[in-house]
mmCIF file with all atom_site columns, C-alpha atoms in Angstrom:
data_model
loop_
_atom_site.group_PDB
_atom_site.id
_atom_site.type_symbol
_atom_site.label_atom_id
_atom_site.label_alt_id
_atom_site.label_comp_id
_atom_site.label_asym_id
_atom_site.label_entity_id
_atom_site.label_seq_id
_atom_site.pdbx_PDB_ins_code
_atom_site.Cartn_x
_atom_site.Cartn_y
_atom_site.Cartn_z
_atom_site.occupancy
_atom_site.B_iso_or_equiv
_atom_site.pdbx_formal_charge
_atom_site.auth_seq_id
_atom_site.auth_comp_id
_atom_site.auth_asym_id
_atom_site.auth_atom_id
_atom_site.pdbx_PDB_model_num
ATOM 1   C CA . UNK A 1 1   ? 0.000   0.000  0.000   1.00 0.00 ? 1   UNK A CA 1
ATOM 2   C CA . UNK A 1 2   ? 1.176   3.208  -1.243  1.00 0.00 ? 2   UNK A CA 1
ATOM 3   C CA . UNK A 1 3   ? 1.870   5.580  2.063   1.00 0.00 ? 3   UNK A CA 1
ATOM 4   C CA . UNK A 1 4   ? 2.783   8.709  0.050   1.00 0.00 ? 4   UNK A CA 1
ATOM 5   C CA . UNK A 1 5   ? -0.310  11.042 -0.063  1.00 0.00 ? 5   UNK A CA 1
ATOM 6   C CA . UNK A 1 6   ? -0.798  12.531 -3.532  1.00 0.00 ? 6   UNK A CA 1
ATOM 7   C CA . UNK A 1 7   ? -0.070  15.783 -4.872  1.00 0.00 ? 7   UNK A CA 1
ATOM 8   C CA . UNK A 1 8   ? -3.241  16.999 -6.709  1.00 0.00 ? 8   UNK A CA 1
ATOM 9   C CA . UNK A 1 9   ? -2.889  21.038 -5.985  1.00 0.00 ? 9   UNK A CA 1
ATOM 10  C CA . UNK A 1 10  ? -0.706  23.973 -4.368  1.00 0.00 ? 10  UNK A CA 1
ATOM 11  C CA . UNK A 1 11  ? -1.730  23.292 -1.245  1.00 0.00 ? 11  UNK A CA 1
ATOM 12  C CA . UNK A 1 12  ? -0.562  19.521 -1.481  1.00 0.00 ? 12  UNK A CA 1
ATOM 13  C CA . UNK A 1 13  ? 2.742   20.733 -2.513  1.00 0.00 ? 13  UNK A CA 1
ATOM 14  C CA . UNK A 1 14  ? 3.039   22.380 0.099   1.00 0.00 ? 14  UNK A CA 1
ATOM 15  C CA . UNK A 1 15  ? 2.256   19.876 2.306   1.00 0.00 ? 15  UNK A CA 1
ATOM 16  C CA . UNK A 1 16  ? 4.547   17.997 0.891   1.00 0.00 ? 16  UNK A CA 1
ATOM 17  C CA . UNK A 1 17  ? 7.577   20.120 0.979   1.00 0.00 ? 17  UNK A CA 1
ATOM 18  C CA . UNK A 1 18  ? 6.667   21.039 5.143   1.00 0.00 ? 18  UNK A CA 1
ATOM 19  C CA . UNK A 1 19  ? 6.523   16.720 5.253   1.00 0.00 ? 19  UNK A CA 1
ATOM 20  C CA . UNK A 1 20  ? 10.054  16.628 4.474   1.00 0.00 ? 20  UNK A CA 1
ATOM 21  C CA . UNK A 1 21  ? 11.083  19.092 7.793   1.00 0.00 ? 21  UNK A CA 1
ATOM 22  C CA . UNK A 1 22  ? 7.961   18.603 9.483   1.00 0.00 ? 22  UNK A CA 1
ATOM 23  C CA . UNK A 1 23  ? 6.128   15.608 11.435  1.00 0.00 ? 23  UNK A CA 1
ATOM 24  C CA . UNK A 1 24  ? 2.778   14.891 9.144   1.00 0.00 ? 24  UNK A CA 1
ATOM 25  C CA . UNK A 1 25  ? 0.127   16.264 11.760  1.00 0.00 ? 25  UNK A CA 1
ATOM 26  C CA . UNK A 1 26  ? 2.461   19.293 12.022  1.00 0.00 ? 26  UNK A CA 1
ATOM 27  C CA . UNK A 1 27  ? 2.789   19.850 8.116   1.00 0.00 ? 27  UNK A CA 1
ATOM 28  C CA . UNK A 1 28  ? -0.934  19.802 7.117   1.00 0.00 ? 28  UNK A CA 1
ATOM 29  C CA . UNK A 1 29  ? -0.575  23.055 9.014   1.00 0.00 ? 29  UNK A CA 1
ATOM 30  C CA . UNK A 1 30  ? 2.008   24.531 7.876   1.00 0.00 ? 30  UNK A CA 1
ATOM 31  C CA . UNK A 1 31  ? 2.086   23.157 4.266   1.00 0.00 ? 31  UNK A CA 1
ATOM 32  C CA . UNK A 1 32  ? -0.803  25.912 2.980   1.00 0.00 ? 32  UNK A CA 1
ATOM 33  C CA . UNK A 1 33  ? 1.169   28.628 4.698   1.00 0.00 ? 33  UNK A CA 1
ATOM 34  C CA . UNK A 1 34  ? 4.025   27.758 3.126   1.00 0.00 ? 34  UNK A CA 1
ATOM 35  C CA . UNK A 1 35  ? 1.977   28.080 -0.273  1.00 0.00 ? 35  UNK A CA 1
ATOM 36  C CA . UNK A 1 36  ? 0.503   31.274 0.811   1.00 0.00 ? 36  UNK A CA 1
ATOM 37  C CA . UNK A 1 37  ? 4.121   33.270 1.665   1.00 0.00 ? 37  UNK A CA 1
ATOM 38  C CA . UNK A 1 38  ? 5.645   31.622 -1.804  1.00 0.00 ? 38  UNK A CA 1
ATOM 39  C CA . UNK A 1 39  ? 2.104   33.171 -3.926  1.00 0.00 ? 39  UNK A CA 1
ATOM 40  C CA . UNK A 1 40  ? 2.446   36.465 -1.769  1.00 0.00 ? 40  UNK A CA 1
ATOM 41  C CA . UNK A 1 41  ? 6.141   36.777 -2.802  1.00 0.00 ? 41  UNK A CA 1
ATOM 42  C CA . UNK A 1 42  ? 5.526   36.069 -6.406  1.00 0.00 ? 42  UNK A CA 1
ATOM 43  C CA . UNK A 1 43  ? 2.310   38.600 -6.721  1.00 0.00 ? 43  UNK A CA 1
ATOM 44  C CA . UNK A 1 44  ? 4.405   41.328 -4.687  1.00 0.00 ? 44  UNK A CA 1
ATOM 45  C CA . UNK A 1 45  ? 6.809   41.062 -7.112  1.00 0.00 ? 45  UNK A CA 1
ATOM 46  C CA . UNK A 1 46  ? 4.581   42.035 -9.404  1.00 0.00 ? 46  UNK A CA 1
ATOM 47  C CA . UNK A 1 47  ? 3.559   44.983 -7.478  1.00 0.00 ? 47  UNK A CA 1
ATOM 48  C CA . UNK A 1 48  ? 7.150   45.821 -6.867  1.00 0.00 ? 48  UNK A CA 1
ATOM 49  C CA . UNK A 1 49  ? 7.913   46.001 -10.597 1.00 0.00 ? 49  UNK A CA 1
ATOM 50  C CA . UNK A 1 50  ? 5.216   48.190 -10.911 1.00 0.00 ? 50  UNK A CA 1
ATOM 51  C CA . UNK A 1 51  ? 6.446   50.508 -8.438  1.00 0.00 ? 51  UNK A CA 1
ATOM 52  C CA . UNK A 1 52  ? 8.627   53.832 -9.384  1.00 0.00 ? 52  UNK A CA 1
ATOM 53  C CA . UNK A 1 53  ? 12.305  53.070 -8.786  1.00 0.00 ? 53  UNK A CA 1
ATOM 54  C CA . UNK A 1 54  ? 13.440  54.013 -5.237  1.00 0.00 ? 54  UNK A CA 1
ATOM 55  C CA . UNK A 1 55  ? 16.027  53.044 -3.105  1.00 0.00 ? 55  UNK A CA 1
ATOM 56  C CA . UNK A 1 56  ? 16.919  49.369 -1.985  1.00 0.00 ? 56  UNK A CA 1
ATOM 57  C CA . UNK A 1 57  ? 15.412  49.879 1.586   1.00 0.00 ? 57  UNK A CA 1
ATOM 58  C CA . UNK A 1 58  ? 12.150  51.683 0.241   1.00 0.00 ? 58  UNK A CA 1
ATOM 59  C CA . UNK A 1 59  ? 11.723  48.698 -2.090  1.00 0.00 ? 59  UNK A CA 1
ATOM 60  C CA . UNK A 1 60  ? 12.808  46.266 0.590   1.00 0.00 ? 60  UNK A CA 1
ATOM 61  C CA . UNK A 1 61  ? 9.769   47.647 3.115   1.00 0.00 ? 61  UNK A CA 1
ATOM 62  C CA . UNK A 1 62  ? 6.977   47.580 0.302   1.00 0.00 ? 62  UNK A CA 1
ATOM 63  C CA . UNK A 1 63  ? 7.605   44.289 -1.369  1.00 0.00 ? 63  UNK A CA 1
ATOM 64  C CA . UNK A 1 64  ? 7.820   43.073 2.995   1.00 0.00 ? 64  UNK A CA 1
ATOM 65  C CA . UNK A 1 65  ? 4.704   45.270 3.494   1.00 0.00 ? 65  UNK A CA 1
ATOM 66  C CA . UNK A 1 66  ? 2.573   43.862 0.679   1.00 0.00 ? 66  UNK A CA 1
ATOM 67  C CA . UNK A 1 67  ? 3.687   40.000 1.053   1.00 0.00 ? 67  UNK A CA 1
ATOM 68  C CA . UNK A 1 68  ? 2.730   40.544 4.237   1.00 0.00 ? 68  UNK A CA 1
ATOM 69  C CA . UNK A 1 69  ? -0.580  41.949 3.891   1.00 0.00 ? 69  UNK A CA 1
ATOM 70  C CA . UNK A 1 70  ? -1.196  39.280 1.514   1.00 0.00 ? 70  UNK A CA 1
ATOM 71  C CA . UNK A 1 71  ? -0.243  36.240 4.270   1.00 0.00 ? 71  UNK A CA 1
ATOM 72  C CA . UNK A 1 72  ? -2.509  38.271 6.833   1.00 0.00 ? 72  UNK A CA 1
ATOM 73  C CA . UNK A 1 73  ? -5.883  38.416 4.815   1.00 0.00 ? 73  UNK A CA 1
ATOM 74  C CA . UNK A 1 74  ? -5.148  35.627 2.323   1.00 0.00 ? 74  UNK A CA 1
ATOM 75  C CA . UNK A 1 75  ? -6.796  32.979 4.320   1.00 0.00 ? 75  UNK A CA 1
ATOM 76  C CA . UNK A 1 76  ? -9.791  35.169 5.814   1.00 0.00 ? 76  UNK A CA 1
ATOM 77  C CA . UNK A 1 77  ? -10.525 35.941 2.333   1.00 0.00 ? 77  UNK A CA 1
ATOM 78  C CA . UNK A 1 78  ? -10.775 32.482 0.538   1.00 0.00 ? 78  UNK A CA 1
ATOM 79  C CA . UNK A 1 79  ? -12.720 31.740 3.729   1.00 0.00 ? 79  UNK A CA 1
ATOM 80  C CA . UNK A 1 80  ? -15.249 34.112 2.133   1.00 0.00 ? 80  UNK A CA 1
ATOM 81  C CA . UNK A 1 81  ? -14.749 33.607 -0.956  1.00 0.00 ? 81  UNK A CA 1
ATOM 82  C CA . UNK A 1 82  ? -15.556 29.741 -0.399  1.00 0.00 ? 82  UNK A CA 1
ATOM 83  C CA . UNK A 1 83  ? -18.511 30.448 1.525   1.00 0.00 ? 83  UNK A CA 1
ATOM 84  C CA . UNK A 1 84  ? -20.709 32.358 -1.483  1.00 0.00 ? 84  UNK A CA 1
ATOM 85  C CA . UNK A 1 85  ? -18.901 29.630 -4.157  1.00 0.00 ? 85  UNK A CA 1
ATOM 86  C CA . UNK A 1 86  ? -19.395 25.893 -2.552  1.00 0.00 ? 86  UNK A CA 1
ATOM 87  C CA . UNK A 1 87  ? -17.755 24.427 -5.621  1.00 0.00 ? 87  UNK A CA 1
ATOM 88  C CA . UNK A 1 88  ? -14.334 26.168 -4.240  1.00 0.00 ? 88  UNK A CA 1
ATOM 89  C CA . UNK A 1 89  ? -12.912 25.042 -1.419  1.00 0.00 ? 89  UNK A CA 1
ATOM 90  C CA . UNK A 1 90  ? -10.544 27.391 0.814   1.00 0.00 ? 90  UNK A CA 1
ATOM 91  C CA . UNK A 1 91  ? -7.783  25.179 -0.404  1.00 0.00 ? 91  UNK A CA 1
ATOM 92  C CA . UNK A 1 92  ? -8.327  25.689 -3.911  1.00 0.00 ? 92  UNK A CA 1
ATOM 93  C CA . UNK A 1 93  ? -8.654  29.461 -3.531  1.00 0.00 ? 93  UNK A CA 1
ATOM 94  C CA . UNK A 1 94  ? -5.874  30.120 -1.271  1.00 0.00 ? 94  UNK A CA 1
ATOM 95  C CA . UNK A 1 95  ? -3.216  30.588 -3.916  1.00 0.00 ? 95  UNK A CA 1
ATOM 96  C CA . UNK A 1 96  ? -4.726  32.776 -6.305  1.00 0.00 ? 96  UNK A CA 1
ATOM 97  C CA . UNK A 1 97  ? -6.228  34.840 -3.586  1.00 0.00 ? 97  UNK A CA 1
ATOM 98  C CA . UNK A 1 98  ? -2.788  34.939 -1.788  1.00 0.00 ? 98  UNK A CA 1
ATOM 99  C CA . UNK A 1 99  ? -1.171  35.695 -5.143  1.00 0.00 ? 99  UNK A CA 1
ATOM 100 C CA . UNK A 1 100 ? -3.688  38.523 -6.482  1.00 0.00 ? 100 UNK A CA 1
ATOM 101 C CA . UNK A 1 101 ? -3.233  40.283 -3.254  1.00 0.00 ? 101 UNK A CA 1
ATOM 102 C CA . UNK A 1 102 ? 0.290   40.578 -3.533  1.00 0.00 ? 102 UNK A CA 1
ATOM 103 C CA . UNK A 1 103 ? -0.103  41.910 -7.406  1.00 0.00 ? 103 UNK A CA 1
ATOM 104 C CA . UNK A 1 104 ? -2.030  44.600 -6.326  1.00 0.00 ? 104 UNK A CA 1
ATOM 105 C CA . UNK A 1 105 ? -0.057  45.845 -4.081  1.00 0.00 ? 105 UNK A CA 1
ATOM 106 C CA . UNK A 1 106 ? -0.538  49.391 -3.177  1.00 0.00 ? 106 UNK A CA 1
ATOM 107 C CA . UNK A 1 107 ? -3.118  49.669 -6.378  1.00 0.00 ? 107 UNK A CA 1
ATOM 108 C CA . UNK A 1 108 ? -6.279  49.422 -4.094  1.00 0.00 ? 108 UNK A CA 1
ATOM 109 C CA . UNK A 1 109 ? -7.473  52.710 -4.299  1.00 0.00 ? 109 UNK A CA 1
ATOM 110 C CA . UNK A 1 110 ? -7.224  52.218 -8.351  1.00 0.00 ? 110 UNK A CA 1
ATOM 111 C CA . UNK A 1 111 ? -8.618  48.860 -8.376  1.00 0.00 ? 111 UNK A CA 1
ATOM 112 C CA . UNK A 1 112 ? -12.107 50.110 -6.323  1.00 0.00 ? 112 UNK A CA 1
ATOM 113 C CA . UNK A 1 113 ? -12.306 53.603 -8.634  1.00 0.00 ? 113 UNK A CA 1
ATOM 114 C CA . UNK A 1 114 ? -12.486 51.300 -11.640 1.00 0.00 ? 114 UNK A CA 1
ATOM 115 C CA . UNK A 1 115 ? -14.931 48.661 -9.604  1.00 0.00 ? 115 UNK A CA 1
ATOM 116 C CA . UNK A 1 116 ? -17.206 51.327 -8.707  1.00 0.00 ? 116 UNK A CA 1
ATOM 117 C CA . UNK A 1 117 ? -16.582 53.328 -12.116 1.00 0.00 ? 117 UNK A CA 1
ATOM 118 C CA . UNK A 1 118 ? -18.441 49.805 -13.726 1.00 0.00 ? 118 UNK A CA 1
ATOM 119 C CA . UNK A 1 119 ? -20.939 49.248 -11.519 1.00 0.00 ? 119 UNK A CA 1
ATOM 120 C CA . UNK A 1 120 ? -21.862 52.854 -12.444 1.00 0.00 ? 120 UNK A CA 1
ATOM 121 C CA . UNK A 1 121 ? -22.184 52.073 -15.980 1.00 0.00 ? 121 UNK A CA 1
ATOM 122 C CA . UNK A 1 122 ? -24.020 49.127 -15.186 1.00 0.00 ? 122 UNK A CA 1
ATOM 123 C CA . UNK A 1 123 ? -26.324 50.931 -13.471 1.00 0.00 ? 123 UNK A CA 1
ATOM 124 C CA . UNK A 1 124 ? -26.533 53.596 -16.683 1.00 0.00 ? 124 UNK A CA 1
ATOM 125 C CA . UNK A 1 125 ? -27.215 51.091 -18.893 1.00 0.00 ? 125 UNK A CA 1
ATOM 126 C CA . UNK A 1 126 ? -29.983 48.877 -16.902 1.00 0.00 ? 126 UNK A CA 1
ATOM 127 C CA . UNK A 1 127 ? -31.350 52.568 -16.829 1.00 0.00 ? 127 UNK A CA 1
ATOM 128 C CA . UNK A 1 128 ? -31.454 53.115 -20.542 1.00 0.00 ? 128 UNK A CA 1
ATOM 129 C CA . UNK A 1 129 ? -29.029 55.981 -20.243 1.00 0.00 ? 129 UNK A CA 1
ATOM 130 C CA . UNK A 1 130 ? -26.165 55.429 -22.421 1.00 0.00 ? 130 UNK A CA 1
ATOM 131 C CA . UNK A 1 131 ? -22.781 55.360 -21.339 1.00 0.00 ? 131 UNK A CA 1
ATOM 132 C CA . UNK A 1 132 ? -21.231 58.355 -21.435 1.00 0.00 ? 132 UNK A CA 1
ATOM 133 C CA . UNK A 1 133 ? -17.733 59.189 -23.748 1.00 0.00 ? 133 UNK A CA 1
ATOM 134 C CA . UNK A 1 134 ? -15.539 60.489 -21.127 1.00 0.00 ? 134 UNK A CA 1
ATOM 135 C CA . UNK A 1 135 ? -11.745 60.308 -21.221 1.00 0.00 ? 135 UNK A CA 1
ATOM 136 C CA . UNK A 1 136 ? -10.416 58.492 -17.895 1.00 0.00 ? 136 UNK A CA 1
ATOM 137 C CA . UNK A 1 137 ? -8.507  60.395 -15.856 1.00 0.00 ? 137 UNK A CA 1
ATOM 138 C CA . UNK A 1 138 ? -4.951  59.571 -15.278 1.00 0.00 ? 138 UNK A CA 1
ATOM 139 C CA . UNK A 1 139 ? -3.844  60.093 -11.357 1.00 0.00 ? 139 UNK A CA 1
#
C-alpha cells in the first residue's frame, strides 16, 4: 500500500515540501502557509515592478509590506470567498487569492475607482441611459 499522499494542488505541494522538515500532523498546518508566503512573494513582485524606482530599503519595506498583507488576509478571504462559491474550497482558492493580493499591491485605491466606475455604468445602462464618452482620468 502506497503511504505517500498525492499531490493533486498547491496546497498539497506544500504539504509535501513542510513533510520533508515537518512531522505529518504538524505539516498539514504549515504546508498551505508555506503556499501562501511563496504566492504572496511572487504577486508582490509584481507589485514591486510596478512601483517607481526608489532606493533598496524603500523597495525592501513595500515588497515586505505587501507580502505581508497578503499572508494576513489571504486565508480570511478564501474563507469568504468559499462560503458564497461551494464548488471552491478554501484550499483551492488560497493561492490565487494569496497571489492577487500581492499583485495589487498598493493599487487598491485604483482597483475600487475602476470597480465602482463599472458598476456605475451598469447601473446607466440597466437605466437606458447610455454610457457616457468620457476620457479616464490619469492620477
Amino acid at each position: 500500500m502506497n503511504s505517500q499522499p498525492s499531490v493533486t494542488d498547491a496546497v498539497g505541494f506544500g504539504v509535501f515540501l513542510a513533510g520533508l522538515v515537518y512531522a505529518p500532523n504538524v505539516a498539514e498546518v504549515v504546508g498551505p502557509y508555506i503556499v501562501i508566503v511563496l504566492a504572496s512573494i511572487i504577486g508582490a513582485s509584481f507589485a514591486l515592478k510596478r512601483r517607481e524606482k526608489t532606493a533598496r530599503l524603500a523597495a525592501l519595506w513595500y515588497f515586505l509590506r505587501v507580502a505581508g498583507l497578503a499572508v494576513l488576509i489571504t486565508v480570511s478571504l478564501a474563507g469568504i470567498g468559499s462560503s458564497y462559491y461551494s464548488s471552491l474550497t478554501e484550499r483551492v482558492l488560497i493561492t490565487p487569492v494569496a497571489l492577487v493580493i500581492g499583485a495589487i499591491g498598493d493599487d487598491w485605491p485604483k482597483l475600487l475607482r475602476a470597480i465602482v466606475r463599472f458598476i456605475f455604468r451598469a447601473v446607466d445602462l440597466a437605466r437606458g441611459n447610455p454610457p457616457k464618452d468620457n476620457k479616464e482620468e490619469t492620477p
